[in-house]
């Protein structure tokens, strides 16, 4: 039990680590040395820190530790995508995905075990909610992934060039820990990733978007998924609390504070016959008229019992064309790592649900399926 009372230095930002050293009667500059060992060199053993004297190393061993989440599995897909399942303190497992692309590598990081927001098409939401990840558990995913590529000190072309907070969970519902982890991602003593290349994705927790803007300048992505409140209330339930006008206002404020021609990323998961019709594209053009943005369409990735389908390639192209013709920069996210279930919205981990939502969800879907045995969802069980 003694172990758990040690301070875990992995999740501390530079100022926090400086305060830690001060609190144990040491010089603040030790923070920089230790951060480099942890994040640049992937070290978790104080004895490996050769520029720190033996006495201080012993002192640190007695009161501190460097502990990432436990790696349960690591899979590498045929297309180079990697997926880790890691176990966090609460006992639940969450997933982290690395996606290599020409000239860059993006790490998709989880912020919560499960999610309380329950968007209707998201498998994480269907798992219910268990716990917020600590800052150490969030940055620990970057630490683990970085180590898997071999930490070569001073190496320029690093494997992880971008981080997106688009794994399991809603980062703005775990605000302090998500912010601390992103600060370490951007710190030169951490991972030195540019503010433009760290992206927080939110389903639209409007007041927290404003809070975020007061302390950090990472890129922002909004999970829109519907161009009107009536439909969005059904797909993204948090919309009932913070409707579109309020969320878009907060996004506009956030983006305008960043300046430098930075734009909002609008994510839109395309669901067959639900939000993929020409009228939806037209409403979206109207809605985003004065929002500096680029649009990323995500064809729905199916999961068992979801009840939704992915639109045809023609329908996806038609939707993209309509937005494009209205002057928008629109990309379609290609699905990667399908053979290891690493696609968007398919991250399930193993959440020890506290809400019993997953049980209820499965029960309700099964009753629905029995009542309508020919429904699309039934044959995916
Ligand atoms: N909670 C945050 C970040 C995690 S979800 C958010 O909602 O933005 C990351 C993205 O994947 C979101 O845009 C989400 O809507 C999308 N997504 C969720 N389930 C999906 C699915 N089954 N298929 C495709 N995209 C999905
Ligand atoms: Fe949570 Fe995001 Fe999934 Fe919605 S889409 S349930 S906010 S993880």
Short mmCIF file of C-alpha atoms and ligand atoms in Angstrom, two decimals:
data_model
loop_
_atom_site.label_atom_id
_atom_site.label_comp_id
_atom_site.label_asym_id
_atom_site.label_seq_id
_atom_site.Cartn_x
_atom_site.Cartn_y
_atom_site.Cartn_z
CA UNK A 1 0.00 0.00 0.00
CA UNK A 2 2.97 2.19 0.65
CA UNK A 3 3.59 2.34 -3.10
CA UNK A 4 0.39 4.28 -3.74
CA UNK A 5 1.36 7.10 -1.42
CA UNK A 6 4.42 7.92 -3.51
CA UNK A 7 4.12 10.90 -5.81
CA UNK A 8 3.90 9.78 -9.43
CA UNK A 9 6.17 12.19 -11.31
CA UNK A 10 4.99 11.03 -14.75
CA UNK A 11 1.90 13.25 -14.80
CA UNK A 12 3.45 16.42 -13.37
CA UNK A 13 3.89 19.50 -15.54
CA UNK A 14 7.14 21.44 -15.25
CA UNK A 15 5.79 23.95 -12.67
CA UNK A 16 4.25 21.11 -10.67
CA UNK A 17 7.50 19.16 -10.70
CA UNK A 18 9.40 22.29 -9.62
CA UNK A 19 7.03 22.65 -6.67
CA UNK A 20 7.50 18.99 -5.87
CA UNK A 21 11.30 19.42 -5.66
CA UNK A 22 10.86 22.51 -3.55
CA UNK A 23 8.55 20.61 -1.22
CA UNK A 24 11.24 17.99 -0.57
CA UNK A 25 13.86 20.67 0.04
CA UNK A 26 15.61 20.41 -3.34
CA UNK A 27 16.39 22.91 -6.10
CA UNK A 28 13.73 23.66 -8.69
CA UNK A 29 16.08 23.01 -11.64
CA UNK A 30 15.96 19.30 -10.83
CA UNK A 31 12.52 19.31 -12.47
CA UNK A 32 14.00 19.89 -15.93
CA UNK A 33 16.56 17.12 -15.49
CA UNK A 34 14.00 14.60 -14.32
CA UNK A 35 11.45 15.53 -16.99
CA UNK A 36 14.00 14.87 -19.70
CA UNK A 37 14.80 11.47 -18.23
CA UNK A 38 11.13 10.57 -18.02
CA UNK A 39 9.85 11.86 -21.33
CA UNK A 40 12.86 12.08 -23.66
CA UNK A 41 14.51 8.87 -22.53
CA UNK A 42 11.48 6.92 -21.31
CA UNK A 43 13.17 6.15 -17.98
CA UNK A 44 11.18 4.92 -14.98
CA UNK A 45 14.12 4.06 -12.73
CA UNK A 46 15.74 6.84 -10.70
CA UNK A 47 19.03 4.91 -10.70
CA UNK A 48 19.29 5.42 -14.47
CA UNK A 49 19.39 9.23 -13.99
CA UNK A 50 23.15 9.63 -14.22
CA UNK A 51 23.28 13.40 -13.69
CA UNK A 52 21.54 13.09 -10.34
CA UNK A 53 23.67 12.25 -7.31
CA UNK A 54 23.16 9.04 -5.37
CA UNK A 55 21.78 10.76 -2.27
CA UNK A 56 19.02 12.51 -4.18
CA UNK A 57 18.25 9.35 -6.15
CA UNK A 58 17.75 7.47 -2.88
CA UNK A 59 15.57 10.27 -1.55
CA UNK A 60 13.45 10.18 -4.71
CA UNK A 61 13.09 6.41 -4.56
CA UNK A 62 11.68 6.74 -1.07
CA UNK A 63 9.00 9.32 -1.86
CA UNK A 64 8.34 9.21 -5.59
CA UNK A 65 7.80 6.93 -8.54
CA UNK A 66 7.42 7.06 -12.31
CA UNK A 67 4.53 4.81 -13.14
CA UNK A 68 2.64 4.56 -16.42
CA UNK A 69 -0.52 2.53 -16.93
CA UNK A 70 0.00 -1.21 -17.29
CA UNK A 71 0.20 -2.37 -20.92
CA UNK A 72 -2.23 -5.25 -21.38
CA UNK A 73 -1.62 -5.72 -25.11
CA UNK A 74 -0.01 -4.11 -28.12
CA UNK A 75 -1.19 -4.93 -31.66
CA UNK A 76 0.33 -3.82 -34.94
CA UNK A 77 -1.98 -3.72 -37.96
CA UNK A 78 -1.01 -4.65 -41.51
CA UNK A 79 -1.09 -0.92 -42.40
CA UNK A 80 1.31 0.07 -39.60
CA UNK A 81 -1.40 1.26 -37.19
CA UNK A 82 -0.65 0.28 -33.60
CA UNK A 83 -3.08 -0.20 -30.77
CA UNK A 84 -2.39 -0.51 -27.07
CA UNK A 85 -4.81 -1.61 -24.40
CA UNK A 86 -3.72 -0.23 -21.05
CA UNK A 87 -5.14 -0.82 -17.59
CA UNK A 88 -5.68 2.22 -15.40
CA UNK A 89 -5.89 2.49 -11.61
CA UNK A 90 -9.65 1.99 -11.52
CA UNK A 91 -9.13 -1.47 -13.07
CA UNK A 92 -10.75 -0.53 -16.39
CA UNK A 93 -8.84 -0.75 -19.65
CA UNK A 94 -8.62 2.00 -22.25
CA UNK A 95 -7.15 2.12 -25.75
CA UNK A 96 -4.52 4.19 -27.51
CA UNK A 97 -3.97 4.15 -31.26
CA UNK A 98 -1.01 5.23 -33.39
CA UNK A 99 -1.69 6.04 -37.04
CA UNK A 100 1.32 6.50 -39.34
CA UNK A 101 0.74 8.67 -42.41
CA UNK A 102 3.06 10.16 -45.01
CA UNK A 103 5.38 12.51 -43.12
CA UNK A 104 3.60 12.29 -39.79
CA UNK A 105 2.40 9.98 -37.06
CA UNK A 106 -0.71 10.67 -35.03
CA UNK A 107 -1.37 9.25 -31.59
CA UNK A 108 -5.01 9.04 -30.53
CA UNK A 109 -5.20 9.22 -26.74
CA UNK A 110 -7.99 8.34 -24.29
CA UNK A 111 -9.01 10.65 -21.45
CA UNK A 112 -11.61 8.60 -19.57
CA UNK A 113 -12.49 4.95 -18.98
CA UNK A 114 -15.81 4.97 -20.80
CA UNK A 115 -17.78 8.17 -21.23
CA UNK A 116 -20.77 9.61 -19.45
CA UNK A 117 -22.14 11.45 -22.47
CA UNK A 118 -23.63 8.50 -24.36
CA UNK A 119 -23.67 9.65 -27.98
CA UNK A 120 -25.96 7.23 -29.78
CA UNK A 121 -23.44 6.01 -32.38
CA UNK A 122 -20.34 5.67 -30.18
CA UNK A 123 -19.22 2.36 -28.78
CA UNK A 124 -17.27 4.04 -25.97
CA UNK A 125 -20.49 5.70 -24.82
CA UNK A 126 -22.24 2.33 -24.83
CA UNK A 127 -19.63 1.00 -22.41
CA UNK A 128 -20.92 3.37 -19.74
CA UNK A 129 -18.53 5.27 -17.53
CA UNK A 130 -16.02 4.21 -14.95
CA UNK A 131 -13.39 6.82 -14.20
CA UNK A 132 -11.44 9.85 -15.23
CA UNK A 133 -7.87 9.07 -16.19
CA UNK A 134 -5.18 10.76 -14.10
CA UNK A 135 -2.77 13.10 -15.86
CA UNK A 136 -0.15 10.32 -15.52
CA UNK A 137 -2.49 7.88 -17.23
CA UNK A 138 -3.15 10.28 -20.10
CA UNK A 139 0.46 11.34 -20.71
CA UNK A 140 1.46 7.74 -19.89
CA UNK A 141 -0.13 6.67 -23.18
CA UNK A 142 2.22 9.02 -25.06
CA UNK A 143 5.12 7.78 -22.91
CA UNK A 144 4.37 4.12 -23.70
CA UNK A 145 3.88 4.73 -27.42
CA UNK A 146 7.03 6.84 -27.65
CA UNK A 147 9.06 4.15 -25.92
CA UNK A 148 7.76 1.52 -28.33
CA UNK A 149 9.54 3.36 -31.13
CA UNK A 150 12.78 3.48 -29.17
CA UNK A 151 13.65 6.80 -27.60
CA UNK A 152 16.60 8.13 -29.49
CA UNK A 153 17.82 11.28 -27.75
CA UNK A 154 17.86 14.30 -30.00
CA UNK A 155 16.44 12.39 -32.94
CA UNK A 156 14.62 14.85 -35.19
CA UNK A 157 12.11 12.77 -37.11
CA UNK A 158 10.15 11.40 -34.23
CA UNK A 159 7.43 8.84 -34.71
CA UNK A 160 4.75 10.82 -32.88
CA UNK A 161 4.30 14.22 -34.52
CA UNK A 162 0.63 14.80 -33.65
CA UNK A 163 -1.60 13.92 -30.72
CA UNK A 164 -5.38 13.93 -30.86
CA UNK A 165 -7.54 13.62 -27.75
CA UNK A 166 -10.00 11.50 -29.71
CA UNK A 167 -9.75 8.16 -27.97
CA UNK A 168 -12.16 7.03 -25.28
CA UNK A 169 -13.86 9.67 -23.18
CA UNK A 170 -14.73 13.35 -23.26
CA UNK A 171 -11.56 15.32 -22.39
CA UNK A 172 -13.47 18.42 -21.27
CA UNK A 173 -15.22 16.31 -18.61
CA UNK A 174 -11.77 15.49 -17.21
CA UNK A 175 -10.50 19.00 -17.66
CA UNK A 176 -7.54 19.43 -15.27
CA UNK A 177 -5.93 16.12 -16.10
CA UNK A 178 -6.41 16.52 -19.85
CA UNK A 179 -4.92 20.04 -19.71
CA UNK A 180 -1.89 18.92 -17.63
CA UNK A 181 -1.21 16.06 -20.04
CA UNK A 182 -1.45 18.37 -23.06
CA UNK A 183 0.93 20.83 -21.39
CA UNK A 184 3.49 18.04 -21.03
CA UNK A 185 2.95 17.04 -24.67
CA UNK A 186 3.83 20.57 -25.78
CA UNK A 187 6.66 21.25 -23.32
CA UNK A 188 10.16 20.94 -24.80
CA UNK A 189 11.09 19.03 -21.67
CA UNK A 190 8.19 16.70 -22.47
CA UNK A 191 7.43 15.81 -26.08
CA UNK A 192 7.89 19.21 -27.74
CA UNK A 193 4.84 18.83 -29.98
CA UNK A 194 3.63 22.11 -31.47
CA UNK A 195 0.37 23.60 -30.20
CA UNK A 196 -1.10 23.21 -33.68
CA UNK A 197 -0.45 19.50 -33.59
CA UNK A 198 -2.14 18.76 -30.30
CA UNK A 199 -5.89 18.59 -30.85
CA UNK A 200 -8.62 18.33 -28.27
CA UNK A 201 -11.88 16.91 -29.59
CA UNK A 202 -15.09 17.67 -27.75
CA UNK A 203 -18.73 16.78 -28.18
CA UNK A 204 -19.50 20.37 -27.14
CA UNK A 205 -19.20 21.07 -23.42
CA UNK A 206 -19.60 24.80 -24.12
CA UNK A 207 -18.52 26.38 -20.78
CA UNK A 208 -15.39 24.25 -20.65
CA UNK A 209 -14.39 25.39 -24.16
CA UNK A 210 -14.20 28.91 -22.74
CA UNK A 211 -12.22 27.66 -19.72
CA UNK A 212 -9.83 25.88 -22.06
CA UNK A 213 -9.23 29.07 -24.00
CA UNK A 214 -8.07 30.83 -20.83
CA UNK A 215 -5.16 28.46 -20.24
CA UNK A 216 -4.06 26.68 -23.38
CA UNK A 217 -3.87 27.17 -27.15
CA UNK A 218 -4.12 23.67 -28.59
CA UNK A 219 -6.14 23.01 -31.73
CA UNK A 220 -9.83 22.40 -31.20
CA UNK A 221 -12.15 19.91 -32.89
CA UNK A 222 -15.91 19.91 -32.43
CA UNK A 223 -17.87 16.70 -32.92
CA UNK A 224 -20.86 18.20 -34.71
CA UNK A 225 -22.62 15.19 -36.29
CA UNK A 226 -25.89 17.05 -36.90
CA UNK A 227 -26.70 20.45 -38.40
CA UNK A 228 -29.78 21.20 -36.29
CA UNK A 229 -30.68 20.94 -32.61
CA UNK A 230 -33.51 18.50 -33.10
CA UNK A 231 -31.29 15.85 -34.69
CA UNK A 232 -28.27 16.68 -32.55
CA UNK A 233 -30.32 16.26 -29.37
CA UNK A 234 -30.85 12.66 -30.43
CA UNK A 235 -27.31 11.85 -31.57
CA UNK A 236 -25.27 13.87 -29.06
CA UNK A 237 -27.34 14.15 -25.84
CA UNK A 238 -25.10 16.86 -24.30
CA UNK A 239 -26.67 19.10 -26.96
CA UNK A 240 -29.83 19.27 -24.83
CA UNK A 241 -27.75 21.09 -22.22
CA UNK A 242 -25.57 23.14 -24.56
CA UNK A 243 -27.40 23.64 -27.87
CA UNK A 244 -25.67 24.36 -31.16
CA UNK A 245 -25.75 28.16 -31.00
CA UNK A 246 -24.08 28.15 -27.58
CA UNK A 247 -21.43 25.60 -28.58
CA UNK A 248 -20.57 27.32 -31.85
CA UNK A 249 -20.28 30.68 -30.07
CA UNK A 250 -17.80 29.15 -27.62
CA UNK A 251 -15.84 27.59 -30.52
CA UNK A 252 -15.76 30.93 -32.38
CA UNK A 253 -14.42 32.64 -29.26
CA UNK A 254 -11.80 29.95 -28.75
CA UNK A 255 -10.60 30.10 -32.34
CA UNK A 256 -10.54 33.89 -32.51
CA UNK A 257 -8.29 33.97 -29.43
CA UNK A 258 -5.77 31.73 -31.19
CA UNK A 259 -5.42 34.09 -34.14
CA UNK A 260 -2.73 33.09 -36.63
CA UNK A 261 -5.29 31.87 -39.17
CA UNK A 262 -6.08 28.80 -37.10
CA UNK A 263 -9.44 27.16 -37.67
CA UNK A 264 -11.85 24.84 -35.92
CA UNK A 265 -11.95 21.23 -37.08
CA UNK A 266 -15.54 20.10 -37.45
CA UNK A 267 -15.96 16.33 -37.16
CA UNK A 268 -19.08 14.82 -38.66
CA UNK A 269 -19.74 11.10 -38.42
CA UNK A 270 -21.85 10.12 -41.42
CA UNK A 271 -24.74 7.81 -40.56
CA UNK A 272 -26.72 6.27 -43.39
CA UNK A 273 -30.13 7.93 -43.90
CA UNK A 274 -29.79 9.74 -40.56
CA UNK A 275 -27.53 12.75 -41.18
CA UNK A 276 -26.12 12.16 -44.68
CA UNK A 277 -28.83 13.72 -46.86
CA UNK A 278 -28.40 16.80 -49.11
CA UNK A 279 -30.66 18.81 -46.80
CA UNK A 280 -28.23 18.13 -43.94
CA UNK A 281 -25.32 19.39 -46.03
CA UNK A 282 -27.30 22.53 -46.89
CA UNK A 283 -28.11 23.18 -43.22
CA UNK A 284 -24.50 22.63 -42.30
CA UNK A 285 -23.34 25.22 -44.83
CA UNK A 286 -25.76 27.71 -43.30
CA UNK A 287 -24.76 26.83 -39.73
CA UNK A 288 -21.04 27.17 -40.38
CA UNK A 289 -21.34 30.32 -42.50
CA UNK A 290 -19.27 32.44 -40.11
CA UNK A 291 -17.19 29.76 -38.42
CA UNK A 292 -13.58 29.54 -39.64
CA UNK A 293 -13.30 25.78 -40.02
CA UNK A 294 -12.28 22.72 -41.93
CA UNK A 295 -14.58 19.75 -42.03
CA UNK A 296 -13.61 16.15 -41.44
CA UNK A 297 -16.23 13.60 -42.44
CA UNK A 298 -15.97 10.26 -40.60
CA UNK A 299 -17.89 7.43 -42.25
CA UNK A 300 -19.57 5.54 -39.41
CA UNK A 301 -17.57 2.58 -38.11
CA UNK A 302 -20.01 -0.14 -37.14
CA UNK A 303 -19.96 -2.06 -33.88
CA UNK A 304 -22.25 -4.80 -32.59
CA UNK A 305 -25.84 -3.73 -31.87
CA UNK A 306 -25.26 -0.13 -32.93
CA UNK A 307 -28.33 -0.03 -35.16
CA UNK A 308 -26.57 2.39 -37.55
CA UNK A 309 -24.98 1.83 -40.93
CA UNK A 310 -22.21 3.46 -42.88
CA UNK A 311 -23.44 5.35 -45.98
CA UNK A 312 -22.39 4.15 -49.43
CA UNK A 313 -19.26 5.65 -50.96
CA UNK A 314 -21.51 7.53 -53.38
CA UNK A 315 -23.50 9.09 -50.57
CA UNK A 316 -20.29 10.08 -48.78
CA UNK A 317 -18.91 11.68 -51.96
CA UNK A 318 -22.19 13.50 -52.61
CA UNK A 319 -22.16 14.96 -49.11
CA UNK A 320 -18.53 15.99 -49.45
CA UNK A 321 -19.18 17.61 -52.85
CA UNK A 322 -22.06 19.68 -51.54
CA UNK A 323 -19.90 21.12 -48.75
CA UNK A 324 -16.97 21.57 -51.07
CA UNK A 325 -19.07 23.48 -53.60
CA UNK A 326 -20.09 25.85 -50.83
CA UNK A 327 -16.43 26.68 -50.34
CA UNK A 328 -15.51 24.37 -47.45
CA UNK A 329 -12.27 22.49 -47.02
CA UNK A 330 -13.60 18.94 -46.54
CA UNK A 331 -11.70 15.72 -46.01
CA UNK A 332 -13.02 12.21 -45.49
CA UNK A 333 -11.26 10.27 -42.77
CA UNK A 334 -10.03 6.96 -44.07
CA UNK A 335 -10.41 4.03 -41.77
CA UNK A 336 -7.13 2.65 -40.51
CA UNK A 337 -6.21 -0.36 -38.45
CA UNK A 338 -9.50 -2.14 -39.15
CA UNK A 339 -7.89 -5.55 -38.63
CA UNK A 340 -7.08 -4.64 -35.02
CA UNK A 341 -10.37 -2.78 -34.27
CA UNK A 342 -8.56 0.54 -33.98
CA UNK A 343 -10.96 2.68 -36.02
CA UNK A 344 -12.70 5.79 -34.68
CA UNK A 345 -15.56 4.96 -32.39
CA UNK A 346 -14.57 1.32 -32.09
CA UNK A 347 -12.40 1.76 -29.06
CA UNK A 348 -14.01 -0.17 -26.28
CA UNK A 349 -11.27 -1.16 -23.85
CA UNK A 350 -12.83 -2.92 -20.93
CA UNK A 351 -14.80 -0.49 -18.85
CA UNK A 352 -16.00 -1.56 -15.45
CA UNK A 353 -19.21 0.34 -15.91
CA UNK A 354 -20.49 2.18 -12.86
CA UNK A 355 -23.61 3.43 -14.57
CA UNK A 356 -25.04 0.05 -15.66
CA UNK A 357 -25.68 1.75 -18.98
CA UNK A 358 -23.96 -1.00 -20.96
CA UNK A 359 -26.20 -3.69 -19.41
CA UNK A 360 -29.33 -1.67 -20.10
CA UNK A 361 -28.16 -0.89 -23.63
CA UNK A 362 -27.56 -4.52 -24.50
CA UNK A 363 -30.85 -5.60 -22.93
CA UNK A 364 -32.87 -2.96 -24.76
CA UNK A 365 -31.19 -3.69 -28.11
CA UNK A 366 -31.81 -7.40 -27.71
CA UNK A 367 -35.52 -6.86 -26.98
CA UNK A 368 -35.64 -4.56 -30.02
CA UNK A 369 -33.97 -7.21 -32.15
CA UNK A 370 -36.36 -9.91 -31.02
CA UNK A 371 -39.29 -7.67 -31.90
CA UNK A 372 -37.78 -6.95 -35.32
CA UNK A 373 -35.55 -9.91 -36.19
CA UNK A 374 -34.78 -8.61 -39.68
CA UNK A 375 -33.26 -5.31 -38.47
CA UNK A 376 -29.70 -4.53 -39.55
CA UNK A 377 -28.41 -4.65 -36.02
CA UNK A 378 -29.54 -8.18 -35.40
CA UNK A 379 -27.08 -9.90 -37.70
CA UNK A 380 -24.11 -8.14 -36.15
CA UNK A 381 -24.43 -9.71 -32.72
N1 LIG B 1 -15.46 12.67 -26.68
C1 LIG B 1 -14.78 13.37 -27.69
C2 LIG B 1 -13.55 12.69 -28.23
C3 LIG B 1 -13.62 11.20 -28.46
S1 LIG B 1 -14.63 10.60 -29.77
C4 LIG B 1 -15.72 13.71 -28.83
O1 LIG B 1 -16.83 13.18 -28.87
O2 LIG B 1 -15.34 14.54 -29.66
C5 LIG B 1 -13.66 10.95 -31.23
C6 LIG B 1 -14.50 11.06 -32.51
O3 LIG B 1 -14.95 9.78 -32.98
C7 LIG B 1 -15.72 11.90 -32.29
O4 LIG B 1 -15.90 12.81 -33.34
C8 LIG B 1 -16.79 10.84 -32.28
O5 LIG B 1 -18.03 11.38 -32.54
C9 LIG B 1 -16.31 9.89 -33.34
N2 LIG B 1 -17.00 8.61 -33.30
C10 LIG B 1 -17.54 8.01 -32.22
N3 LIG B 1 -18.10 6.83 -32.58
C11 LIG B 1 -17.91 6.68 -33.89
C12 LIG B 1 -18.22 5.64 -34.82
N4 LIG B 1 -18.84 4.52 -34.43
N5 LIG B 1 -17.84 5.79 -36.10
C13 LIG B 1 -17.17 6.90 -36.48
N6 LIG B 1 -16.84 7.91 -35.65
C14 LIG B 1 -17.20 7.80 -34.36
FE1 LIG B 2 -18.26 10.30 -25.30
FE2 LIG B 2 -17.17 11.34 -27.53
FE3 LIG B 2 -18.27 8.87 -27.53
FE4 LIG B 2 -19.83 11.01 -27.31
S1 LIG B 2 -18.55 10.46 -29.10
S2 LIG B 2 -19.99 9.12 -26.09
S3 LIG B 2 -18.58 12.38 -26.08
S4 LIG B 2 -16.47 9.52 -26.41
#
